[in-house]
Short mmCIF file of C-alpha atoms and ligand atoms in Angstrom, two decimals:
data_model
loop_
_atom_site.label_atom_id
_atom_site.label_comp_id
_atom_site.label_asym_id
_atom_site.label_seq_id
_atom_site.Cartn_x
_atom_site.Cartn_y
_atom_site.Cartn_z
CA UNK Z 1 26.19 3.14 -11.40
CA UNK Z 2 29.04 2.42 -10.56
CA UNK Z 3 28.78 0.14 -7.46
CA UNK Z 4 26.38 -2.61 -6.87
CA UNK Z 5 25.29 -1.58 -3.93
CA UNK Z 6 23.36 1.83 -2.85
CA UNK Z 7 22.19 3.44 -0.49
CA UNK Z 8 17.82 3.53 -2.31
CA UNK Z 9 16.79 1.62 -0.32
CA UNK Z 10 16.39 -1.36 1.94
CA UNK Z 11 13.83 -2.74 -0.53
CA UNK Z 12 16.84 -3.04 -2.91
CA UNK Z 13 19.30 -5.36 -1.15
CA UNK Z 14 18.69 -9.00 -0.75
CA UNK Z 15 16.78 -12.13 0.81
CA UNK Z 16 19.05 -13.15 4.41
CA UNK Z 17 20.90 -16.43 3.46
CA UNK Z 18 19.36 -17.79 6.30
CA UNK Z 19 16.05 -16.36 4.59
CA UNK Z 20 16.88 -18.08 1.37
CA UNK Z 21 17.44 -21.08 3.24
CA UNK Z 22 14.51 -21.49 5.16
CA UNK Z 23 12.91 -20.52 1.79
CA UNK Z 24 14.69 -23.80 -0.02
CA UNK Z 25 13.78 -25.75 3.17
CA UNK Z 26 9.78 -24.95 2.87
CA UNK Z 27 10.15 -26.46 -1.02
CA UNK Z 28 9.72 -30.05 0.48
CA UNK Z 29 6.18 -31.93 -1.48
CA UNK Z 30 3.85 -30.46 -1.33
CA UNK Z 31 1.58 -28.64 1.55
CA UNK Z 32 -1.55 -27.72 2.29
CA UNK Z 33 -2.15 -24.31 0.20
CA UNK Z 34 -4.16 -20.71 1.68
CA UNK Z 35 -2.32 -21.40 4.99
CA UNK Z 36 -3.61 -25.00 6.06
CA UNK Z 37 0.49 -26.09 6.32
CA UNK Z 38 2.42 -26.40 9.13
CA UNK Z 39 5.22 -24.30 9.23
CA UNK Z 40 2.12 -21.03 8.45
CA UNK Z 41 0.95 -22.65 11.98
CA UNK Z 42 4.23 -22.45 13.17
CA UNK Z 43 4.91 -19.70 12.61
CA UNK Z 44 1.25 -17.98 13.37
CA UNK Z 45 2.70 -19.78 16.95
CA UNK Z 46 6.11 -17.55 16.81
CA UNK Z 47 4.37 -14.69 16.12
CA UNK Z 48 2.22 -15.09 19.85
CA UNK Z 49 5.21 -15.49 21.66
CA UNK Z 50 7.53 -12.37 20.15
CA UNK Z 51 3.79 -9.98 20.54
CA UNK Z 52 1.86 -11.03 22.89
CA UNK Z 53 -0.25 -15.02 23.60
CA UNK Z 54 -3.62 -12.43 22.59
CA UNK Z 55 -2.46 -11.63 19.38
CA UNK Z 56 -3.80 -13.44 15.39
CA UNK Z 57 -1.53 -12.58 12.38
CA UNK Z 58 -2.20 -12.76 9.02
CA UNK Z 59 0.56 -13.16 5.88
CA UNK Z 60 0.34 -10.71 2.73
CA UNK Z 61 2.74 -10.39 0.08
CA UNK Z 62 3.76 -6.50 0.35
CA UNK Z 63 3.37 -3.52 2.59
CA UNK Z 64 0.86 -1.43 0.81
CA UNK Z 65 -1.61 -4.67 1.96
CA UNK Z 66 -0.55 -4.75 5.19
CA UNK Z 67 -1.68 -1.09 5.69
CA UNK Z 68 -4.69 -1.36 3.52
CA UNK Z 69 -6.20 -4.48 5.08
CA UNK Z 70 -5.14 -2.77 8.81
CA UNK Z 71 -7.59 0.00 7.55
CA UNK Z 72 -10.45 -2.13 6.04
CA UNK Z 73 -10.45 -4.49 9.26
CA UNK Z 74 -10.88 -1.74 12.35
CA UNK Z 75 -13.12 0.68 9.20
CA UNK Z 76 -15.74 1.85 7.65
CA UNK Z 77 -16.37 3.38 4.22
CA UNK Z 78 -17.67 6.35 6.02
CA UNK Z 79 -14.83 6.75 8.41
CA UNK Z 80 -11.73 8.66 8.15
CA UNK Z 81 -7.41 7.81 9.68
CA UNK Z 82 -5.66 10.12 10.43
CA UNK Z 83 -1.82 10.05 9.69
CA UNK Z 84 1.45 12.03 9.45
CA UNK Z 85 1.28 14.06 5.65
CA UNK Z 86 4.45 12.09 5.29
CA UNK Z 87 2.55 8.52 5.83
CA UNK Z 88 3.06 5.90 3.65
CA UNK Z 89 -1.05 5.60 3.28
CA UNK Z 90 -0.84 9.33 2.30
CA UNK Z 91 1.80 9.30 -0.32
CA UNK Z 92 3.23 6.27 -1.35
CA UNK Z 93 -0.04 3.90 -1.95
CA UNK Z 94 -1.55 5.83 -4.87
CA UNK Z 95 -4.18 6.33 -3.16
CA UNK Z 96 -4.66 2.69 -2.03
CA UNK Z 97 -6.14 3.27 1.07
CA UNK Z 98 -8.35 5.70 -0.29
CA UNK Z 99 -9.48 3.02 -2.43
CA UNK Z 100 -10.23 0.04 -0.78
CA UNK Z 101 -11.20 0.90 2.46
CA UNK Z 102 -13.31 3.96 1.16
CA UNK Z 103 -12.42 5.96 3.35
CA UNK Z 104 -11.82 9.54 3.98
CA UNK Z 105 -7.15 10.74 5.20
CA UNK Z 106 -6.44 13.12 6.92
CA UNK Z 107 -2.79 14.65 7.45
CA UNK Z 108 -1.31 16.07 9.77
CA UNK Z 109 1.76 18.69 8.97
CA UNK Z 110 5.19 17.38 10.14
CA UNK Z 111 8.69 18.32 9.93
CA UNK Z 112 10.24 15.18 11.30
CA UNK Z 113 7.42 12.62 10.20
CA UNK Z 114 6.10 12.04 13.93
CA UNK Z 115 2.17 12.99 15.13
CA UNK Z 116 1.29 13.91 18.76
CA UNK Z 117 -1.89 13.95 20.72
CA UNK Z 118 -2.13 17.73 20.11
CA UNK Z 119 -1.66 17.30 16.46
CA UNK Z 120 -4.20 14.55 16.46
CA UNK Z 121 -6.87 16.50 18.40
CA UNK Z 122 -7.12 18.98 15.91
CA UNK Z 123 -9.49 16.80 13.30
CA UNK Z 124 -11.40 15.13 16.92
CA UNK Z 125 -14.50 17.24 16.49
CA UNK Z 126 -17.68 15.49 13.99
CA UNK Z 127 -18.77 13.51 15.92
CA UNK Z 128 -21.99 11.49 15.24
CA UNK Z 129 -22.28 14.77 12.39
CA UNK Z 130 -23.83 12.76 9.18
CA UNK Z 131 -21.47 15.77 7.07
CA UNK Z 132 -18.10 14.28 8.69
CA UNK Z 133 -16.46 11.71 7.78
CA UNK Z 134 -16.07 9.54 11.22
CA UNK Z 135 -12.89 9.41 12.59
CA UNK Z 136 -11.53 6.31 13.51
CA UNK Z 137 -8.26 5.01 13.52
CA UNK Z 138 -5.20 7.23 13.86
CA UNK Z 139 -2.11 5.60 12.09
CA UNK Z 140 1.33 5.78 12.97
CA UNK Z 141 5.19 4.79 11.38
CA UNK Z 142 7.31 3.27 12.82
CA UNK Z 143 10.74 4.10 12.49
CA UNK Z 144 8.95 6.89 10.52
CA UNK Z 145 9.40 7.60 6.80
CA UNK Z 146 12.03 10.90 7.73
CA UNK Z 147 13.60 7.62 9.27
CA UNK Z 148 12.74 8.97 12.71
CA UNK Z 149 11.10 6.90 16.11
CA UNK Z 150 8.94 7.38 18.70
CA UNK Z 151 9.56 6.33 21.53
CA UNK Z 152 7.47 4.03 23.82
CA UNK Z 153 5.92 6.83 26.04
CA UNK Z 154 5.49 8.70 22.86
CA UNK Z 155 3.23 5.77 21.01
CA UNK Z 156 1.56 5.44 24.87
CA UNK Z 157 0.16 8.39 25.69
CA UNK Z 158 -1.52 8.17 21.95
CA UNK Z 159 -2.64 4.81 21.88
CA UNK Z 160 -4.41 5.72 25.89
CA UNK Z 161 -5.83 8.58 23.82
CA UNK Z 162 -7.00 7.28 20.43
CA UNK Z 163 -8.94 4.67 22.72
CA UNK Z 164 -10.21 7.23 24.91
CA UNK Z 165 -11.76 8.64 22.22
CA UNK Z 166 -13.48 5.07 20.99
CA UNK Z 167 -10.81 5.31 18.18
CA UNK Z 168 -7.88 2.59 16.92
CA UNK Z 169 -4.01 2.74 16.49
CA UNK Z 170 -2.41 1.05 13.53
CA UNK Z 171 1.43 0.92 13.92
CA UNK Z 172 2.68 1.23 9.76
CA UNK Z 173 6.13 -1.17 10.91
CA UNK Z 174 7.71 -1.56 7.44
CA UNK Z 175 10.65 -0.50 9.53
CA UNK Z 176 9.66 -1.42 13.35
CA UNK Z 177 12.46 -3.48 13.80
CA UNK Z 178 14.98 -0.86 13.16
CA UNK Z 179 12.81 1.34 16.31
CA UNK Z 180 12.60 -1.62 18.12
CA UNK Z 181 17.05 -1.93 17.83
CA UNK Z 182 17.13 1.69 18.25
CA UNK Z 183 15.34 1.93 21.51
CA UNK Z 184 17.26 -1.07 22.75
CA UNK Z 185 13.62 -2.98 23.17
CA UNK Z 186 12.02 -5.43 22.55
CA UNK Z 187 8.99 -6.00 19.60
CA UNK Z 188 5.73 -6.14 21.92
CA UNK Z 189 7.66 -3.53 24.02
CA UNK Z 190 6.91 -1.13 20.76
CA UNK Z 191 3.66 -2.03 19.81
CA UNK Z 192 1.31 -4.24 21.44
CA UNK Z 193 2.24 -3.63 25.35
CA UNK Z 194 2.22 0.04 24.32
CA UNK Z 195 -1.27 0.06 22.66
CA UNK Z 196 -1.21 -0.58 19.21
CA UNK Z 197 -4.64 -2.28 17.92
CA UNK Z 198 -3.13 -3.39 14.24
CA UNK Z 199 0.14 -3.46 13.37
CA UNK Z 200 1.11 -3.94 9.92
CA UNK Z 201 4.95 -5.85 10.06
CA UNK Z 202 7.55 -5.49 7.65
CA UNK Z 203 9.64 -8.08 6.77
CA UNK Z 204 10.96 -7.30 2.68
CA UNK Z 205 13.27 -4.66 4.49
CA UNK Z 206 15.28 -6.32 6.54
CA UNK Z 207 16.14 -9.59 4.56
CA UNK Z 208 13.50 -10.95 3.34
CA UNK Z 209 12.53 -12.41 -0.42
CA UNK Z 210 8.87 -10.62 0.17
CA UNK Z 211 6.05 -10.85 2.03
CA UNK Z 212 4.85 -8.66 5.50
CA UNK Z 213 2.88 -9.47 8.05
CA UNK Z 214 -0.91 -7.41 9.54
CA UNK Z 215 -0.69 -8.37 14.01
CA UNK Z 216 -3.70 -7.95 15.63
CA UNK Z 217 -3.80 -7.31 19.43
CA UNK Z 218 -6.74 -9.85 19.47
CA UNK Z 219 -8.91 -11.84 17.36
CA UNK Z 220 -12.04 -10.03 17.74
CA UNK Z 221 -10.39 -6.95 15.98
CA UNK Z 222 -9.26 -10.25 13.27
CA UNK Z 223 -13.05 -11.53 13.19
CA UNK Z 224 -13.54 -10.49 9.54
CA UNK Z 225 -9.67 -9.92 8.12
CA UNK Z 226 -9.69 -13.73 5.87
CA UNK Z 227 -12.14 -12.44 3.36
CA UNK Z 228 -11.03 -8.62 3.28
CA UNK Z 229 -7.36 -10.11 2.51
CA UNK Z 230 -9.24 -12.15 0.09
CA UNK Z 231 -10.96 -9.69 -1.24
CA UNK Z 232 -7.79 -7.39 -0.89
CA UNK Z 233 -6.47 -9.87 -3.27
CA UNK Z 234 -3.43 -10.51 -0.34
CA UNK Z 235 -4.37 -14.57 0.47
CA UNK Z 236 -1.03 -16.70 -1.71
CA UNK Z 237 -2.20 -19.27 -2.08
CA UNK Z 238 0.93 -20.78 -1.38
CA UNK Z 239 1.71 -19.36 2.18
CA UNK Z 240 4.03 -21.72 3.42
CA UNK Z 241 6.88 -19.16 1.17
CA UNK Z 242 5.94 -16.11 3.29
CA UNK Z 243 5.66 -17.44 7.10
CA UNK Z 244 8.32 -20.14 6.54
CA UNK Z 245 10.40 -16.55 5.51
CA UNK Z 246 9.16 -14.92 8.57
CA UNK Z 247 9.75 -17.42 10.74
CA UNK Z 248 13.46 -16.91 10.06
CA UNK Z 249 13.37 -13.59 10.59
CA UNK Z 250 12.18 -14.29 14.08
CA UNK Z 251 14.28 -17.03 15.74
CA UNK Z 252 17.76 -15.68 17.09
CA UNK Z 253 16.64 -12.89 16.58
CA UNK Z 254 17.72 -12.78 13.04
CA UNK Z 255 15.08 -9.33 12.20
CA UNK Z 256 17.21 -7.34 15.28
CA UNK Z 257 21.03 -8.97 13.94
CA UNK Z 258 19.91 -7.37 10.39
CA UNK Z 259 18.54 -4.37 12.18
CA UNK Z 260 21.44 -3.53 13.93
CA UNK Z 261 23.52 -3.93 10.72
CA UNK Z 262 21.19 -1.65 9.24
CA UNK Z 263 21.53 1.06 11.69
CA UNK Z 264 25.54 1.14 13.25
CA UNK Z 265 25.56 1.76 9.24
CA UNK Z 266 24.16 4.28 9.54
CA UNK Z 267 25.88 5.42 12.03
CA UNK Z 268 28.95 5.14 10.14
CA UNK Z 269 27.71 7.28 7.68
CA UNK Z 270 26.49 10.05 10.04
CA UNK Z 271 29.72 10.31 10.94
CA UNK Z 272 31.46 10.76 7.90
CA UNK Z 273 29.32 13.06 7.20
CA UNK Z 274 29.25 15.42 10.12
CA UNK Z 275 33.11 15.21 9.28
CA UNK Z 276 32.07 17.24 5.03
CA UNK Z 277 31.48 21.20 5.21
CA UNK Z 278 28.61 20.71 2.29
CA UNK Z 279 26.27 17.99 3.93
CA UNK Z 280 23.60 19.27 5.72
CA UNK Z 281 22.01 16.94 7.78
CA UNK Z 282 17.94 17.64 8.12
CA UNK Z 283 16.83 15.00 10.15
CA UNK Z 284 18.40 12.99 13.64
CA UNK Z 285 19.29 9.65 12.59
CA UNK Z 286 17.91 7.70 14.77
CA UNK Z 287 17.14 4.57 13.07
CA UNK Z 288 18.49 3.58 9.23
CA UNK Z 289 17.42 6.58 6.99
CA UNK Z 290 19.54 9.32 6.50
CA UNK Z 291 18.40 12.74 5.25
CA UNK Z 292 20.17 15.43 3.74
CA UNK Z 293 20.22 18.75 1.55
CA UNK Z 294 23.66 18.37 0.06
CA UNK Z 295 24.98 21.70 -2.22
CA UNK Z 296 22.62 21.83 -5.80
CA UNK Z 297 24.32 20.30 -9.22
CA UNK Z 298 25.69 17.50 -6.97
CA UNK Z 299 23.62 15.03 -6.71
CA UNK Z 300 23.71 14.18 -10.52
CA UNK Z 301 27.19 12.88 -10.14
CA UNK Z 302 26.92 11.15 -6.89
CA UNK Z 303 24.04 8.92 -8.33
CA UNK Z 304 27.39 8.23 -11.34
CA UNK Z 305 28.62 6.30 -8.80
CA UNK Z 306 25.65 4.48 -5.88
CA UNK Z 307 22.29 4.50 -6.16
CA UNK Z 308 20.00 6.84 -3.94
CA UNK Z 309 16.93 8.35 -4.36
CA UNK Z 310 15.85 12.74 -4.31
CA UNK Z 311 13.37 13.63 -1.52
CA UNK Z 312 12.78 16.99 -2.02
CA UNK Z 313 14.62 18.80 -5.74
CA UNK Z 314 14.13 22.03 -4.48
CA UNK Z 315 15.26 21.67 -1.04
CA UNK Z 316 18.80 19.14 -3.08
CA UNK Z 317 17.69 17.06 0.09
CA UNK Z 318 18.40 13.12 -0.18
CA UNK Z 319 17.22 9.92 1.24
CA UNK Z 320 20.57 7.07 1.95
CA UNK Z 321 19.03 4.39 3.03
CA UNK Z 322 21.52 1.55 5.06
CA UNK Z 323 20.74 -2.48 4.88
CA UNK Z 324 21.34 -5.88 6.45
CA UNK Z 325 23.68 -6.15 3.83
CA UNK Z 326 25.50 -2.80 3.44
CA UNK Z 327 29.38 -2.63 4.10
CA UNK Z 328 31.62 -0.82 5.82
CA UNK Z 329 33.48 0.27 2.39
CA UNK Z 330 30.41 0.80 0.85
CA UNK Z 331 30.13 3.66 3.41
CA UNK Z 332 34.11 4.68 3.18
CA UNK Z 333 33.33 4.52 -0.04
CA UNK Z 334 30.13 7.12 -0.68
CA UNK Z 335 32.48 9.44 2.21
CA UNK Z 336 35.16 8.94 -0.33
CA UNK Z 337 32.98 9.70 -3.38
CA UNK Z 338 31.21 13.15 -1.06
CA UNK Z 339 33.74 14.66 0.35
CA UNK Z 340 35.70 14.13 -3.35
CA UNK Z 341 32.88 15.71 -5.29
CA UNK Z 342 31.17 17.67 -2.06
CA UNK Z 343 33.31 18.18 0.32
C1 PLP P 1 6.93 3.15 5.96
C2 PLP P 1 6.38 2.39 5.00
N1 PLP P 1 5.57 1.33 4.75
C3 PLP P 1 5.00 0.66 3.51
C4 PLP P 1 5.63 0.42 2.78
C5 PLP P 1 5.71 -0.52 2.17
O1 PLP P 1 5.51 -0.87 1.12
P1 PLP P 1 5.10 -2.16 -0.61
O2 PLP P 1 3.75 -1.93 -0.80
O3 PLP P 1 6.44 -1.62 -1.41
O4 PLP P 1 5.43 -3.32 -0.10
C6 PLP P 1 7.00 1.45 2.57
C7 PLP P 1 8.10 1.04 1.50
O5 PLP P 1 8.95 1.51 1.12
C8 PLP P 1 7.53 2.33 3.87
O6 PLP P 1 8.17 2.62 3.41
#
């Protein structure tokens, strides 16, 4: 591979300098462990400012942990969780949600990563019937695993439907910032103001070294979460370092700056791709992910220069992700390679 920065994942990006600075600043003497420190307290208050004063925030190590804890908090092991078949919880967490929550996942086939009330309703039966796993939680991803974005109205429609049945709505927001930027709305508008009950809020893909947050709409929903987080091995003893990173991300809208840049870079790549004859986009470019079909046999050549992942080998479909540290020259360089190798 010739180039340092590629398009494999926003997880491959570096740590934003302001986040690194926050880590260094937090590295000052002793502080109470397990979240009893001042930075954690301050950052939890900041989450209330950003997401709404009722929310309760729990910092965790990673996105899989955030999703697992969200599910565990609002379900029993006899429940079912409805999600898209493309959902990270369904395909990329090695069965952790099922193992740790005991719940059955009910995946909905989707072409664009989004699910609708009509599709969800097909699973809304068997309530009270002891032979069926009882639906309790709907999980949607924003931005989706296919880079698409639910509108606020789409989220609210699902939330209203779900609440009407006494169920909860979880939002996997590993890339929530990219979605909020795409919709030009606040982080609160696309989550709790739209009826989300629990949110996995991503940091790692948007400039953090590590860390995600599980955010509940209110304290009642978060009743047992401190025990669940510990049991799930997601309680960080040196919590101040996770919190400090989020404090940096939510200060002066760094989250927005980073996600905007990633989205703009994806748009630039999309514009260039549209000039090519042999690359076919398979999804709208709503956020920072591009999905495309390239001629069979060209992928290895492209990967020699810029690393990225194959999405669906059978269709020769690839995924190109941009991130906060993608540079214009990366896009231009990659487009040149695409033109040369694919045309
Ligand atoms: C949609 C989504 N959710 C959650 C995650 C978090 O995963 P991890 O456990 O690797 O932090 C990812 C990471 O790729 C993701 O794409």
